[in-house]
Amino acid sequence: MINYDYLLLHYGELSTKGHNRQLFVQQLLRNLKHSLGIKYPTLEYEAKHEHLYLKLTPAIEISSLISDLGRISGIQRITPVLRSLSTLEGLKENALRLLVEKTGTFKVKVKRSNKSFPLSSYEVADELGGFILENNKNLTVDVHAPDFILNVEIRDDYSYLSDLSYPGLGGYPLGMNGKVLLLLSGGLDSPVAASLLLRRGLLIEALHFAAPPYTSSSVIEKLFDILKIFNNEQQVIRLHVAPFTELQLSIYEHCPESYCITIMRRMMMRIASEVAPQYGAEALATGEAVGQVASQTLSSMRVINEVTNYPVIRPLAVLDKIDIIKKAKEIGTYDISIRPFEDCCTIFTPKNPKTKPHLKECLYLEKKWDWETLLKKAVAEIKTYVIKGGEVSDEDDSTHSS
Ligand code: ATP
Ligand code: MG
């Protein structure tokens, strides 16, 4: 790759306008400095209304920077560019720099937002095209199916030339849209939900229900490993582990088997709603997908949802399992998720769970015993871990931050 002057970042979610756009740019800038500052200390940032520019120095390895940027949400496209003053001479000089070693066919595409530039877009394309043909005999013009396009952008102060670009993650800068409390199991789905939430600019806190001794501590280890992966995007993630055994056993004692899963899910939602304000979360999230299992039919979801006033975000709601698996492989959680483990749900899975549970029946069953005390106890005994920079510590040993 030649020595480009800048990386031009196109903002994700182009529909973001007005004041929100300013918040968007400021948050993205903070996130970039936070994630790239240590690895690329010489990098300079220029946030403009239309794009964000990263000034490159010889010390920076451009391909590694582009791959790091590919993991930061809020960037739609990454384009290496050459910058010159907005003059025809400047453009010609940079066209030579950019194309000196190129072969094949090309076309010139000009975008001119500087209305005082003396030549029209068409004239610039014509002048530059002729100049390139004169100076590089290995290039010819093909306006219909060129091997590459020379993009020229003429702005008021500077002009930019580019010949290629890379896709970004899109979405919103992390932290811009608030925080959600994600119910994280040891399965395949909820980590994929986590990655979609992060991409949407939502910070996550994770809540897990553990049922020792029926589930082992290796499940928690697994969750640590999964959350460490997301430290690439969110530097500090808290995992809250709620002891669920007593409550769960009491459900199995008092409810018919076919309703156990539904009641259990209602308890999970109740606990999540109870602790969400304490964590600053404004919504709950799960890895549920419509129809995947008995507890994920619309009827079930409705009955389960009834215990909370929080919005429940289900990023995977309409995805096929095959696509979820593909996504899990892409983000690197698949191999961790498939490690054998016991989930509190798998152990207690009834043979014939209700696919159409009735709210009335749930309310009737929940009158039969004092689960509130057990629920309060579970909330009081939540243990919190902090996963930061790939390291795990207990909440007490670490400062509160997110
Ligand atoms: P996953 O692969 O995420 O476990 P799943 O297909 O196994 O999903 P279920 O076990 O029915 O589906 O769980 C549905 C959702 O409920 C999960 O995605 C997760 O958000 C939440 N959940 C289930 N079990 C637990 C648990 N032990 N702790 C926290 N959340 C859980
Ligand atoms: Mg599961």
Coordinates of C-alpha atoms and ligand atoms in Angstrom, one line a residue:
M1 CA 0.0 0.0 0.0
I2 CA 1.3 3.5 -0.8
N3 CA 1.8 6.0 1.9
Y4 CA -1.7 7.6 2.3
D5 CA -2.0 10.8 4.2
Y6 CA -5.2 10.1 6.1
L7 CA -7.9 7.6 6.8
L8 CA -11.3 9.1 6.1
L9 CA -14.1 7.6 8.2
H10 CA -17.6 7.7 7.0
Y11 CA -20.1 7.9 9.9
G12 CA -22.5 5.0 10.4
E13 CA -26.2 5.7 10.6
L14 CA -26.2 8.6 8.2
S15 CA -29.7 9.4 9.1
T16 CA -28.5 10.8 12.4
K17 CA -29.0 14.5 12.3
G18 CA -28.7 17.8 14.2
H19 CA -27.8 17.7 17.8
N20 CA -27.7 13.9 17.7
R21 CA -25.1 14.0 15.0
Q22 CA -22.8 16.1 17.2
L23 CA -23.3 13.6 20.1
F24 CA -22.5 10.8 17.6
V25 CA -19.3 12.4 16.5
Q26 CA -18.1 13.3 20.0
Q27 CA -18.8 9.8 21.3
L28 CA -17.1 8.2 18.3
L29 CA -14.1 10.4 18.8
R30 CA -13.9 9.5 22.5
N31 CA -14.2 5.8 21.7
L32 CA -11.5 6.0 19.0
K33 CA -9.0 7.7 21.3
H34 CA -9.8 5.2 24.0
S35 CA -9.3 2.1 21.8
L36 CA -6.5 3.4 19.6
G37 CA -4.6 5.8 21.8
I38 CA -2.1 3.3 23.3
K39 CA -1.4 1.3 20.2
Y40 CA -1.1 4.4 17.9
P41 CA 0.2 7.2 20.0
T42 CA 1.1 9.4 17.0
L43 CA -2.3 9.3 15.5
E44 CA -4.1 12.6 15.1
Y45 CA -7.9 13.0 14.9
E46 CA -9.8 15.7 12.9
A47 CA -13.5 15.5 13.3
K48 CA -15.4 17.5 10.7
H49 CA -19.1 17.7 10.1
E50 CA -19.2 15.4 7.2
H51 CA -16.4 12.9 8.0
L52 CA -13.7 12.1 10.5
Y53 CA -10.1 12.1 9.4
L54 CA -7.2 10.2 11.0
K55 CA -3.8 11.6 10.1
L56 CA -1.3 8.9 9.4
T57 CA 2.4 9.0 10.3
P58 CA 5.2 6.7 9.0
A59 CA 5.1 4.9 12.4
I60 CA 1.6 3.7 11.8
E61 CA 0.9 0.3 10.1
I62 CA -2.1 1.2 8.0
S63 CA -3.4 -2.4 7.5
S64 CA -3.4 -3.1 11.2
L65 CA -5.1 0.3 11.9
I66 CA -7.8 -0.5 9.3
S67 CA -8.5 -3.9 10.9
D68 CA -8.7 -2.3 14.4
L69 CA -11.2 0.3 13.1
G70 CA -13.2 -2.5 11.6
R71 CA -14.2 -3.5 15.2
I72 CA -15.4 -0.1 16.3
S73 CA -19.1 0.6 16.0
G74 CA -20.3 3.8 14.3
I75 CA -18.0 3.7 11.3
Q76 CA -19.6 2.8 8.0
R77 CA -16.6 2.9 5.7
I78 CA -12.9 3.4 6.0
T79 CA -11.2 5.1 3.0
P80 CA -7.4 5.8 2.8
V81 CA -6.9 9.2 1.1
L82 CA -4.3 11.6 -0.2
R83 CA -4.9 15.2 0.7
S84 CA -3.9 18.3 -1.2
L85 CA -4.9 22.0 -1.3
S86 CA -8.0 22.4 -3.5
T87 CA -6.1 23.3 -6.7
L88 CA -5.8 21.5 -10.0
E89 CA -2.0 21.3 -9.5
G90 CA -2.5 19.7 -6.1
L91 CA -4.9 17.1 -7.5
K92 CA -2.5 16.2 -10.4
E93 CA 0.4 15.8 -8.0
N94 CA -1.5 13.4 -5.8
A95 CA -3.0 11.5 -8.8
L96 CA 0.6 10.7 -9.7
R97 CA 1.4 9.6 -6.2
L98 CA -1.6 7.4 -6.0
L99 CA -1.4 5.8 -9.5
V100 CA 2.3 5.6 -10.3
E101 CA 2.4 1.9 -9.9
K102 CA -1.1 1.0 -11.0
T103 CA -2.0 -1.0 -14.1
G104 CA -5.3 -1.7 -15.8
T105 CA -8.4 0.4 -16.5
F106 CA -9.8 3.3 -14.5
K107 CA -12.3 6.0 -14.4
V108 CA -12.3 9.3 -12.6
K109 CA -15.3 10.3 -10.5
V110 CA -15.5 13.8 -9.1
K111 CA -17.5 15.2 -6.3
R112 CA -17.2 19.0 -5.9
S113 CA -18.7 20.6 -2.9
N114 CA -16.5 23.6 -3.2
K115 CA -18.6 25.8 -5.5
S116 CA -15.8 28.4 -6.0
F117 CA -13.5 25.8 -7.6
P118 CA -12.7 27.2 -11.1
L119 CA -13.4 24.0 -13.0
S120 CA -16.7 22.0 -13.2
S121 CA -16.7 18.3 -12.1
Y122 CA -16.7 17.2 -15.7
E123 CA -13.7 19.5 -16.5
V124 CA -11.7 18.2 -13.5
A125 CA -12.4 14.6 -14.5
D126 CA -11.3 15.4 -18.1
E127 CA -8.1 17.2 -17.0
L128 CA -7.1 14.6 -14.5
G129 CA -7.9 11.7 -16.8
G130 CA -5.7 13.1 -19.6
F131 CA -2.9 13.9 -17.2
I132 CA -2.9 10.3 -15.8
L133 CA -2.9 8.7 -19.3
E134 CA 0.1 10.9 -20.2
N135 CA 2.1 10.0 -17.1
N136 CA 1.3 6.3 -16.7
K137 CA 1.3 4.3 -19.9
N138 CA 0.1 1.2 -18.1
L139 CA -3.4 2.7 -17.6
T140 CA -6.3 3.1 -19.9
V141 CA -9.8 4.6 -19.3
D142 CA -12.9 2.4 -19.2
V143 CA -16.0 4.3 -18.0
H144 CA -18.3 1.3 -17.9
A145 CA -16.4 -1.5 -16.1
P146 CA -13.1 0.0 -14.8
D147 CA -10.7 -2.0 -12.6
F148 CA -10.8 0.8 -10.2
I149 CA -12.3 4.3 -9.7
L150 CA -10.2 7.3 -8.8
N151 CA -12.5 9.2 -6.5
V152 CA -11.9 12.9 -6.2
E153 CA -13.5 15.0 -3.6
I154 CA -13.1 18.8 -3.8
R155 CA -13.9 20.6 -0.6
D156 CA -13.4 24.2 0.4
D157 CA -10.1 23.8 2.2
Y158 CA -8.7 20.6 0.9
S159 CA -9.2 17.9 -1.8
Y160 CA -9.0 14.2 -1.4
L161 CA -8.1 11.4 -3.7
S162 CA -8.9 7.7 -3.1
D163 CA -8.9 4.4 -5.0
L164 CA -10.2 1.9 -2.5
S165 CA -12.2 1.6 0.7
Y166 CA -13.0 -0.9 3.4
P167 CA -16.3 -1.7 5.1
G168 CA -16.7 -0.7 8.8
L169 CA -19.1 -2.2 11.4
G170 CA -21.8 0.5 10.9
G171 CA -24.2 1.2 13.8
Y172 CA -23.7 3.7 16.5
P173 CA -20.7 4.7 18.6
L174 CA -20.7 2.6 21.8
G175 CA -22.3 4.3 24.8
M176 CA -24.3 6.7 22.7
N177 CA -27.6 4.9 23.3
G178 CA -27.4 4.0 27.0
K179 CA -27.1 0.7 28.7
V180 CA -29.0 -2.6 28.8
L181 CA -28.9 -5.5 31.2
L182 CA -28.4 -8.6 29.1
L183 CA -29.5 -12.0 30.4
L184 CA -26.4 -14.1 29.6
S185 CA -26.6 -17.9 29.7
G186 CA -23.8 -20.3 28.8
G187 CA -25.4 -21.0 25.4
L188 CA -24.8 -19.9 21.9
D189 CA -27.4 -17.2 21.4
S190 CA -27.0 -14.6 24.2
P191 CA -23.3 -13.7 23.2
V192 CA -24.5 -13.0 19.7
A193 CA -27.2 -10.8 21.1
A194 CA -24.4 -9.0 23.0
S195 CA -22.5 -8.3 19.9
L196 CA -25.5 -6.8 18.1
L197 CA -26.3 -4.6 21.1
L198 CA -22.8 -3.3 21.2
R199 CA -22.9 -2.5 17.6
R200 CA -26.0 -0.4 18.1
G201 CA -24.1 1.8 20.6
L202 CA -25.6 0.1 23.7
L203 CA -23.3 -0.6 26.7
I204 CA -24.0 -4.0 28.3
E205 CA -24.1 -5.4 31.8
A206 CA -24.5 -9.1 32.0
L207 CA -26.7 -11.0 34.4
H208 CA -26.4 -14.8 34.8
F209 CA -28.5 -17.2 36.8
A210 CA -26.4 -20.0 38.3
A211 CA -27.8 -23.1 40.0
P212 CA -25.0 -24.7 42.0
P213 CA -24.3 -27.5 42.6
Y214 CA -26.4 -28.5 39.6
T215 CA -24.3 -26.1 37.4
S216 CA -20.6 -25.9 37.9
S217 CA -18.3 -22.9 38.2
S218 CA -16.9 -23.7 34.8
V219 CA -20.0 -22.0 33.3
I220 CA -18.8 -18.8 35.0
E221 CA -15.4 -19.3 33.5
K222 CA -17.0 -19.6 30.2
L223 CA -18.9 -16.4 30.6
F224 CA -15.6 -14.6 31.6
D225 CA -14.0 -15.9 28.4
I226 CA -17.0 -14.7 26.3
L227 CA -17.1 -11.2 27.9
K228 CA -13.3 -10.9 27.5
I229 CA -13.9 -11.0 23.8
F230 CA -16.3 -8.1 24.1
N231 CA -13.6 -6.1 25.9
N232 CA -12.4 -5.2 22.4
E233 CA -15.5 -3.0 22.1
Q234 CA -16.5 -2.3 25.7
Q235 CA -13.4 -1.9 28.0
V236 CA -15.2 -2.5 31.3
I237 CA -18.0 -5.1 31.5
R238 CA -19.7 -6.2 34.7
L239 CA -21.1 -9.7 35.1
H240 CA -23.6 -10.2 37.9
V241 CA -24.2 -13.8 39.0
A242 CA -27.4 -14.5 40.8
P243 CA -27.8 -17.7 42.8
F244 CA -30.9 -19.3 41.5
T245 CA -30.9 -22.8 43.0
E246 CA -33.3 -22.3 45.9
L247 CA -35.8 -20.4 43.9
Q248 CA -35.7 -22.9 41.1
L249 CA -36.1 -25.9 43.4
S250 CA -39.1 -24.2 44.9
I251 CA -40.7 -23.7 41.5
Y252 CA -40.3 -27.4 40.8
E253 CA -41.8 -28.2 44.1
H254 CA -44.9 -26.1 43.6
C255 CA -45.6 -26.0 39.9
P256 CA -46.6 -28.7 37.4
E257 CA -43.7 -29.6 35.2
S258 CA -45.2 -28.1 32.1
Y259 CA -45.2 -24.7 33.7
C260 CA -41.8 -24.7 35.3
I261 CA -39.9 -23.1 32.5
T262 CA -42.4 -20.3 32.1
I263 CA -42.5 -19.5 35.8
M264 CA -38.7 -19.7 36.0
R265 CA -38.4 -17.2 33.1
R266 CA -40.8 -14.9 34.9
M267 CA -38.6 -15.1 38.0
M268 CA -35.5 -14.3 35.9
M269 CA -37.3 -11.3 34.4
R270 CA -38.4 -10.1 37.9
I271 CA -34.9 -10.3 39.2
A272 CA -33.5 -8.5 36.2
S273 CA -36.1 -5.7 36.5
E274 CA -35.3 -5.4 40.2
V275 CA -31.6 -4.8 39.8
A276 CA -31.6 -2.9 36.4
P277 CA -32.0 0.6 38.0
Q278 CA -29.1 -0.1 40.3
Y279 CA -26.9 -0.8 37.3
G280 CA -28.1 2.2 35.3
A281 CA -29.7 -0.1 32.7
E282 CA -32.8 1.3 30.9
A283 CA -33.8 -2.0 29.1
L284 CA -33.4 -5.7 29.4
A285 CA -32.1 -8.0 26.6
T286 CA -32.1 -11.7 25.9
G287 CA -30.9 -14.1 23.2
E288 CA -34.4 -15.4 22.4
A289 CA -35.5 -16.1 18.9
V290 CA -39.1 -16.6 18.0
G291 CA -40.1 -20.2 17.9
Q292 CA -36.7 -21.6 18.7
V293 CA -37.9 -23.6 21.8
A294 CA -41.1 -23.9 23.8
S295 CA -40.3 -20.9 26.0
Q296 CA -39.8 -18.7 23.0
T297 CA -43.1 -18.8 21.3
L298 CA -45.0 -15.5 21.1
S299 CA -47.5 -16.8 23.7
S300 CA -44.6 -17.6 26.1
M301 CA -42.8 -14.4 25.5
R302 CA -46.0 -12.5 26.3
V303 CA -46.6 -14.3 29.5
I304 CA -43.0 -13.9 30.5
N305 CA -42.9 -10.2 29.5
E306 CA -45.9 -9.5 31.7
V307 CA -43.8 -9.2 34.9
T308 CA -41.7 -6.3 33.7
N309 CA -42.2 -2.7 32.7
Y310 CA -38.8 -2.5 31.0
P311 CA -38.5 -2.8 27.2
V312 CA -37.0 -6.2 26.5
I313 CA -34.7 -6.1 23.5
R314 CA -34.4 -9.4 21.6
P315 CA -31.8 -8.8 18.9
L316 CA -32.1 -12.3 17.6
A317 CA -35.9 -12.4 17.6
V318 CA -36.2 -13.1 13.8
L319 CA -32.9 -14.7 13.0
D320 CA -32.5 -18.3 11.9
K321 CA -30.3 -20.5 14.1
I322 CA -27.9 -21.1 11.1
D323 CA -27.3 -17.3 10.9
I324 CA -26.8 -17.0 14.6
I325 CA -24.2 -19.8 14.5
K326 CA -22.5 -18.0 11.6
K327 CA -22.4 -14.8 13.5
A328 CA -21.1 -16.6 16.6
K329 CA -18.2 -17.9 14.6
E330 CA -17.5 -14.5 13.1
I331 CA -17.3 -12.8 16.5
G332 CA -15.3 -15.6 18.1
T333 CA -17.7 -16.8 20.7
Y334 CA -18.8 -20.0 19.0
D335 CA -15.9 -22.2 20.3
I336 CA -16.4 -21.0 23.8
S337 CA -20.2 -21.5 23.7
I338 CA -20.0 -25.1 22.5
R339 CA -17.8 -26.2 25.4
P340 CA -19.9 -28.7 27.3
F341 CA -21.7 -27.2 30.2
E342 CA -24.8 -27.6 32.3
D343 CA -27.3 -24.7 32.2
C344 CA -29.8 -24.3 34.9
C345 CA -32.4 -24.6 32.2
T346 CA -31.0 -27.8 30.6
I347 CA -30.9 -29.6 33.9
F348 CA -34.4 -28.8 34.9
T349 CA -35.8 -29.0 31.4
P350 CA -39.2 -30.7 31.5
K351 CA -40.2 -33.2 28.9
N352 CA -43.3 -31.3 27.8
P353 CA -43.0 -27.6 28.4
K354 CA -46.1 -25.5 27.5
T355 CA -45.8 -23.8 24.2
K356 CA -49.0 -21.8 25.0
P357 CA -48.8 -21.0 28.7
H358 CA -51.7 -19.0 30.2
L359 CA -51.2 -15.9 32.2
K360 CA -54.1 -16.9 34.5
E361 CA -52.5 -20.2 35.3
C362 CA -49.1 -18.5 36.1
L363 CA -50.8 -16.1 38.4
Y364 CA -52.7 -18.9 40.1
L365 CA -49.5 -21.0 40.6
E366 CA -47.5 -18.0 41.9
K367 CA -50.0 -17.6 44.7
K368 CA -49.2 -21.0 46.1
W369 CA -46.0 -20.2 47.9
D370 CA -43.7 -17.4 49.2
W371 CA -41.3 -17.1 46.3
E372 CA -40.8 -13.3 47.1
T373 CA -38.5 -14.1 50.0
L374 CA -36.4 -16.4 47.9
L375 CA -36.3 -13.9 45.1
K376 CA -35.1 -11.1 47.5
K377 CA -32.5 -13.5 48.8
A378 CA -31.2 -14.2 45.3
V379 CA -31.0 -10.5 44.6
A380 CA -29.2 -9.8 47.9
E381 CA -26.6 -12.6 47.1
I382 CA -25.7 -11.5 43.6
K383 CA -22.0 -11.5 43.1
T384 CA -20.5 -9.1 40.7
Y385 CA -17.3 -9.5 38.6
V386 CA -15.6 -6.9 36.5
I387 CA -14.1 -7.9 33.2
K388 CA -11.6 -5.3 32.1
G389 CA -8.9 -5.4 29.5
G390 CA -9.2 -9.2 29.4
E391 CA -8.8 -9.6 33.1
V392 CA -11.4 -10.6 35.7
S393 CA -11.7 -9.1 39.2
D394 CA -14.3 -9.0 41.9
E395 CA -16.3 -5.9 42.0
D396 CA -15.1 -5.0 45.5
D397 CA -11.5 -4.9 44.4
S398 CA -12.2 -2.6 41.4
T399 CA -13.5 0.9 41.0
H400 CA -17.0 1.4 39.6
S401 CA -16.9 2.4 35.9
S402 CA -18.3 1.5 32.6
Ligands
ATP1 P1 -28.8 -19.2 24.8 O1 -28.0 -20.0 23.8 O2 -28.5 -17.8 24.8 O3 -28.7 -19.9 26.1 P2 -31.1 -20.7 24.2 O4 -31.4 -20.9 22.8 O5 -30.4 -21.8 24.9 O6 -30.3 -19.4 24.3 P3 -32.9 -20.5 26.4 O7 -32.1 -21.4 27.2 O8 -34.4 -20.7 26.2 O9 -32.5 -20.4 24.9 O10 -32.7 -19.0 26.9 C1 -33.3 -17.9 26.2 C2 -32.7 -16.7 26.8 O11 -32.9 -16.6 28.2 C3 -31.2 -16.7 26.7 O12 -30.7 -16.2 25.4 C4 -30.8 -15.8 27.8 O13 -30.9 -14.4 27.4 C5 -31.8 -16.1 28.9 N1 -31.3 -17.1 29.8 C6 -31.5 -18.4 29.7 N2 -30.9 -19.1 30.7 C7 -30.2 -18.1 31.4 C8 -29.3 -18.1 32.6 N3 -29.0 -19.3 33.2 N4 -28.8 -17.0 33.0 C9 -29.1 -15.8 32.3 N5 -29.9 -15.7 31.3 C10 -30.5 -16.9 30.8
MG2 MG -29.8 -21.5 27.0

